[in-house]
Short mmCIF file of C-alpha atoms in Angstrom, two decimals:
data_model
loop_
_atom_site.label_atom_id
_atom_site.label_comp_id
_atom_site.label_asym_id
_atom_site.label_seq_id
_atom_site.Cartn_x
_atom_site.Cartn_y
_atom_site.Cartn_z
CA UNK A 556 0.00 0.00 0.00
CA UNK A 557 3.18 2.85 0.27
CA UNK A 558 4.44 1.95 -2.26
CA UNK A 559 1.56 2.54 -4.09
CA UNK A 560 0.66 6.14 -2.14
CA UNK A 561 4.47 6.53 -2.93
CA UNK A 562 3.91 6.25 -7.14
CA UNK A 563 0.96 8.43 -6.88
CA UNK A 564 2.78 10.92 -4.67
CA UNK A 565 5.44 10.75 -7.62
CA UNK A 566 3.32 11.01 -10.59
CA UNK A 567 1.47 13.78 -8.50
CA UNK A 568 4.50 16.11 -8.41
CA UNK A 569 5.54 15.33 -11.67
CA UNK A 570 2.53 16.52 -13.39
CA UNK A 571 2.47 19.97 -10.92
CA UNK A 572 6.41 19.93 -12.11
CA UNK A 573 4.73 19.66 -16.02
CA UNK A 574 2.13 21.65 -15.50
CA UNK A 575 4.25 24.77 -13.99
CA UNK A 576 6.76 24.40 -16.89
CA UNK A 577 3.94 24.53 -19.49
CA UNK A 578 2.24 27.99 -17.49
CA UNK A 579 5.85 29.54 -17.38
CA UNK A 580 6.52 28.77 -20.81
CA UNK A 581 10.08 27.30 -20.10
CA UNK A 582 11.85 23.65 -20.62
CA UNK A 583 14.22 22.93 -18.05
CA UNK A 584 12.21 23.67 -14.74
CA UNK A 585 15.47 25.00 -13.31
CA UNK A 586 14.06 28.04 -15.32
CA UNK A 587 11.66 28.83 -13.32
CA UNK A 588 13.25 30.50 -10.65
CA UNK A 589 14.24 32.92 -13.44
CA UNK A 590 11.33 33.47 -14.88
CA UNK A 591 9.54 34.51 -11.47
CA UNK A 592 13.10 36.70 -11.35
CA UNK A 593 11.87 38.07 -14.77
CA UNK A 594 8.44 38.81 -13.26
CA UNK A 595 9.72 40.27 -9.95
CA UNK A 596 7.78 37.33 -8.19
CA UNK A 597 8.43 35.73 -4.98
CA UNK A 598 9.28 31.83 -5.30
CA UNK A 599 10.92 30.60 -2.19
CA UNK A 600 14.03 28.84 -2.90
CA UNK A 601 14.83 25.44 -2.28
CA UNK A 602 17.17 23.66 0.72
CA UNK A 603 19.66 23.30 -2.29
CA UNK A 604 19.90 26.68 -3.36
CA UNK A 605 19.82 27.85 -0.49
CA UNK A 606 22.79 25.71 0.83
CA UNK A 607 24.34 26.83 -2.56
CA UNK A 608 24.04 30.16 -1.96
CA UNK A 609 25.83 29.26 1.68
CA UNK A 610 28.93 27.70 -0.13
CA UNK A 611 29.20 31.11 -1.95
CA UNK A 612 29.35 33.29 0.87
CA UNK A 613 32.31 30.98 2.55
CA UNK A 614 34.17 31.27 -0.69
CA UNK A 615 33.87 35.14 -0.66
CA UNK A 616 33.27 35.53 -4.43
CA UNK A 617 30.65 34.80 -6.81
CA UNK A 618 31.33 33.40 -9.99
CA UNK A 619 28.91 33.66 -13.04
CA UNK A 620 28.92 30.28 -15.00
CA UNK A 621 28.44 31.05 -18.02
CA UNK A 622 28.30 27.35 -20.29
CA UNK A 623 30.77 26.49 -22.67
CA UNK A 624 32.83 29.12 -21.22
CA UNK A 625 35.57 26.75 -19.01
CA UNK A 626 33.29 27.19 -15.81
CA UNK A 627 33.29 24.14 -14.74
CA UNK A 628 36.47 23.32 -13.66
CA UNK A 629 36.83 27.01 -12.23
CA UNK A 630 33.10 26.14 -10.60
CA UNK A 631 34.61 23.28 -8.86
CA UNK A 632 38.22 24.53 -7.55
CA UNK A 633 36.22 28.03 -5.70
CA UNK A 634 33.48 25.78 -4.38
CA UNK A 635 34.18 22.53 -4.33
CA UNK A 636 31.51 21.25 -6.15
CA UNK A 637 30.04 22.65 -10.40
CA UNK A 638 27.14 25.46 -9.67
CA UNK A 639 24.00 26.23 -11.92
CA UNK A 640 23.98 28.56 -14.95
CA UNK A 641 22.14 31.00 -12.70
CA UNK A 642 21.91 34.88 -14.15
CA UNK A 643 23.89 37.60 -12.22
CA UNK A 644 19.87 38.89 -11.79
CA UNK A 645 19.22 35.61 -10.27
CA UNK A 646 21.47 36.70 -7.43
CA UNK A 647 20.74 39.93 -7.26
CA UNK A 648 17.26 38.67 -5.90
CA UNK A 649 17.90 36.22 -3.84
CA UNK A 650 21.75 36.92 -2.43
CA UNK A 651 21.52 41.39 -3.03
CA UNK A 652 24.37 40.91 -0.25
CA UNK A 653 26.67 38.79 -1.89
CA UNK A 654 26.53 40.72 -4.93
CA UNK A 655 26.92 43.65 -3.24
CA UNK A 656 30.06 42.89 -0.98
CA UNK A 657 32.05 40.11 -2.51
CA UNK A 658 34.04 40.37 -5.89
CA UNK A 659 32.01 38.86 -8.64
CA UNK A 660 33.14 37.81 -12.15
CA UNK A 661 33.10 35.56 -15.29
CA UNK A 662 34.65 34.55 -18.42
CA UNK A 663 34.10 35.67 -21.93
CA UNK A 664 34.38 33.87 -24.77
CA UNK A 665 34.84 34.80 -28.86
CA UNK A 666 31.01 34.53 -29.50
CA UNK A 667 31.77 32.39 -32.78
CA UNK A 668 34.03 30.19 -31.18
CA UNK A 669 31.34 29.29 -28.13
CA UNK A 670 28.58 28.79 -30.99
CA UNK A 671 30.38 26.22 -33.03
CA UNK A 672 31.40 24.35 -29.57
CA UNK A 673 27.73 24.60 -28.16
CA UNK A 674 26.82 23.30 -32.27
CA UNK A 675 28.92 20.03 -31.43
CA UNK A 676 27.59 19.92 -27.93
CA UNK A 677 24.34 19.56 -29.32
CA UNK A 678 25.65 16.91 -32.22
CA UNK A 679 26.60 14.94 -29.53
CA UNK A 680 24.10 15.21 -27.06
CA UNK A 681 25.80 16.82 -24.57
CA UNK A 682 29.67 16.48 -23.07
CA UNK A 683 31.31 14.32 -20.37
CA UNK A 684 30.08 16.47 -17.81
CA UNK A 685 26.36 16.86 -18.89
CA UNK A 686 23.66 15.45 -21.65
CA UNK A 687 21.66 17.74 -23.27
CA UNK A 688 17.85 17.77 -21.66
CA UNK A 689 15.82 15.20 -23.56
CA UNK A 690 13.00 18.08 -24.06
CA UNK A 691 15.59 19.91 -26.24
CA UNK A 692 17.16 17.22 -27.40
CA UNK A 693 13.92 16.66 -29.46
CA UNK A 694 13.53 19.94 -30.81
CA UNK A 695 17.55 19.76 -31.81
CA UNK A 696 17.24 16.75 -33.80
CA UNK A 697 16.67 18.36 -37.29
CA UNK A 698 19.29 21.09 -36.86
CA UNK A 699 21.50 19.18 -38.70
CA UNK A 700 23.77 21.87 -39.90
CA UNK A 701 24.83 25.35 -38.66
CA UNK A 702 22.95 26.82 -41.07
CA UNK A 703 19.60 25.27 -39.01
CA UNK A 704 21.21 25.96 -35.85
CA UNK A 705 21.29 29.68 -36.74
CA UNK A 706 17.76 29.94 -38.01
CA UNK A 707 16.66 28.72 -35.17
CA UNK A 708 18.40 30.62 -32.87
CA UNK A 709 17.57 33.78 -34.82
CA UNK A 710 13.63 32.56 -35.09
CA UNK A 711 13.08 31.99 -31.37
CA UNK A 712 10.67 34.37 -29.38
CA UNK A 713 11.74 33.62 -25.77
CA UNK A 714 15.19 33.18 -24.27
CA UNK A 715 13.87 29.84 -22.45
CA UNK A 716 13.64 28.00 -25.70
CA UNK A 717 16.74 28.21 -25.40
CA UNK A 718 19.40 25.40 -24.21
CA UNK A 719 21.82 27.19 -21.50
CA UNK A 720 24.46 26.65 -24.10
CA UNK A 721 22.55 28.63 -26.86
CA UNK A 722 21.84 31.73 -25.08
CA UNK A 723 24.04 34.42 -24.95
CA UNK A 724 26.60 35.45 -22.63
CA UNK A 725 25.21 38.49 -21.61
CA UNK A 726 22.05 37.07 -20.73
CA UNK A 727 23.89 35.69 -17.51
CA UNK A 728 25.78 38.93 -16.81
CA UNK A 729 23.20 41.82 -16.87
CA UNK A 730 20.57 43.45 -15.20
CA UNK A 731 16.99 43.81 -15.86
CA UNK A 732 18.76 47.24 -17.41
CA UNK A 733 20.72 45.40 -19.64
CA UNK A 734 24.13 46.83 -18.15
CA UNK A 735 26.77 44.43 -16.99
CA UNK A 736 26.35 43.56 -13.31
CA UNK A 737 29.62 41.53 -12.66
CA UNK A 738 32.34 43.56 -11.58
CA UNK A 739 35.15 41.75 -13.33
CA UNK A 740 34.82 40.11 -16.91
CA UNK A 741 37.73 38.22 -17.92
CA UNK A 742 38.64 36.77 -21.33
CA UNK A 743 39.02 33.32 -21.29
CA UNK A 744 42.48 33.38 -22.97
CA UNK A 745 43.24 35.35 -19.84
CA UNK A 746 42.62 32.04 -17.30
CA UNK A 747 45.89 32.68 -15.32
CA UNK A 748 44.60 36.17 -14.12
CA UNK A 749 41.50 34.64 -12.23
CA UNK A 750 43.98 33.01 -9.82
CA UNK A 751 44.63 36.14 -8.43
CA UNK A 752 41.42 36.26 -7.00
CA UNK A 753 41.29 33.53 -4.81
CA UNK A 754 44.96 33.50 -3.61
CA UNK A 755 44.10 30.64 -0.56
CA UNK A 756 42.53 28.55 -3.24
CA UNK A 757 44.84 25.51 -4.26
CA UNK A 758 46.08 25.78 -7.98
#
């Protein structure tokens, strides 16, 4: 008999999780924390975001991870663990202190140079770190060429039909103004200057 109230607790919060995606007009339901952002809703945040949010604050600077950009590995050595694609306006809802006291920055990457590796990420499926969500993964499968890719890119009416590695960089690094909100944006041929900034960090 649990497990049976346990499958229909399941299926329950999988449809609300459906049914909130389809309202909000997004795919990855990680989205919709941005999307109440976008709307200057409240939407209380999780125990995991909210211990992420904690691991932040101990490291003393915010990092925007911006995909394709070589976050990852920079995601793991200031916090010990790889952090969402959240938006600098992301954070300055839900953390205004940490962007407001702590150094914050990101990388930059040549814009062409990031499309053509997201293009192959997509080919693929994903990378060794990640898989491409199967709800885009579906929509992806006729872009065949770059050509496609591009169209579509160009044709879309909402940023959330977008895959994180699609949308562009300064989506993640500006305000609802449009002006960038990080206080340091480094090119990503320019790796060795980050280590400045976190000087009891291991290298």
């Amino acid at each position: 008999m649990s497990s049976a109230f346990s499958t229909l607790r399941e299926q329950i919060t999988e449809t609300r999780k459906k049914t909130m995606e389809q309202l909000c007009g997004i795919t990855l339901h990680g989205d919709l924390q941005e999307r109440y952002v976008d709307w200057r809703l409240p939407l209380p945040l999780s125990r995991k975001r909210q211990q992420r949010l904690d691991i932040i604050r101990n490291a003393g600077v915010l990092f925007i991870h911006v995909p394709k950009n070589a976050g990852t590995a920079i995601s793991k050595e200031l916090y010990g663990c790889s952090m969402r694609h959240e938006s600098i306006r992301y954070y300055q809802r839900h953390a205004p202190d940490v962007v407001r006291t702590m150094p914050s920055f990101a990388l930059w990457r040549d814009p062409v140079e990031r499309f053509l590796s997201s293009y192959d990420f997509i080919r693929n499926g994903g990378g060794s770190h990640v898989s491409l969500h199967p709800g885009f993964a579906e929509h992806y499968a006729d872009l065949t060429t770059l050509d496609r890719m591009i169209e579509y890119v160009d044709g879309t009416t909402s940023i959330y039909q977008l895959d994180h590695v699609l949308r562009p960089q300064h989506w993640y690094l500006t305000d609802r103004h449009g002006d960038i909100a990080v206080k340091m944006l480094f090119d990503l041929r320019a790796l060795l200057e980050i280590r400045n900034l976190t000087p009891n960090q291991p290298h």
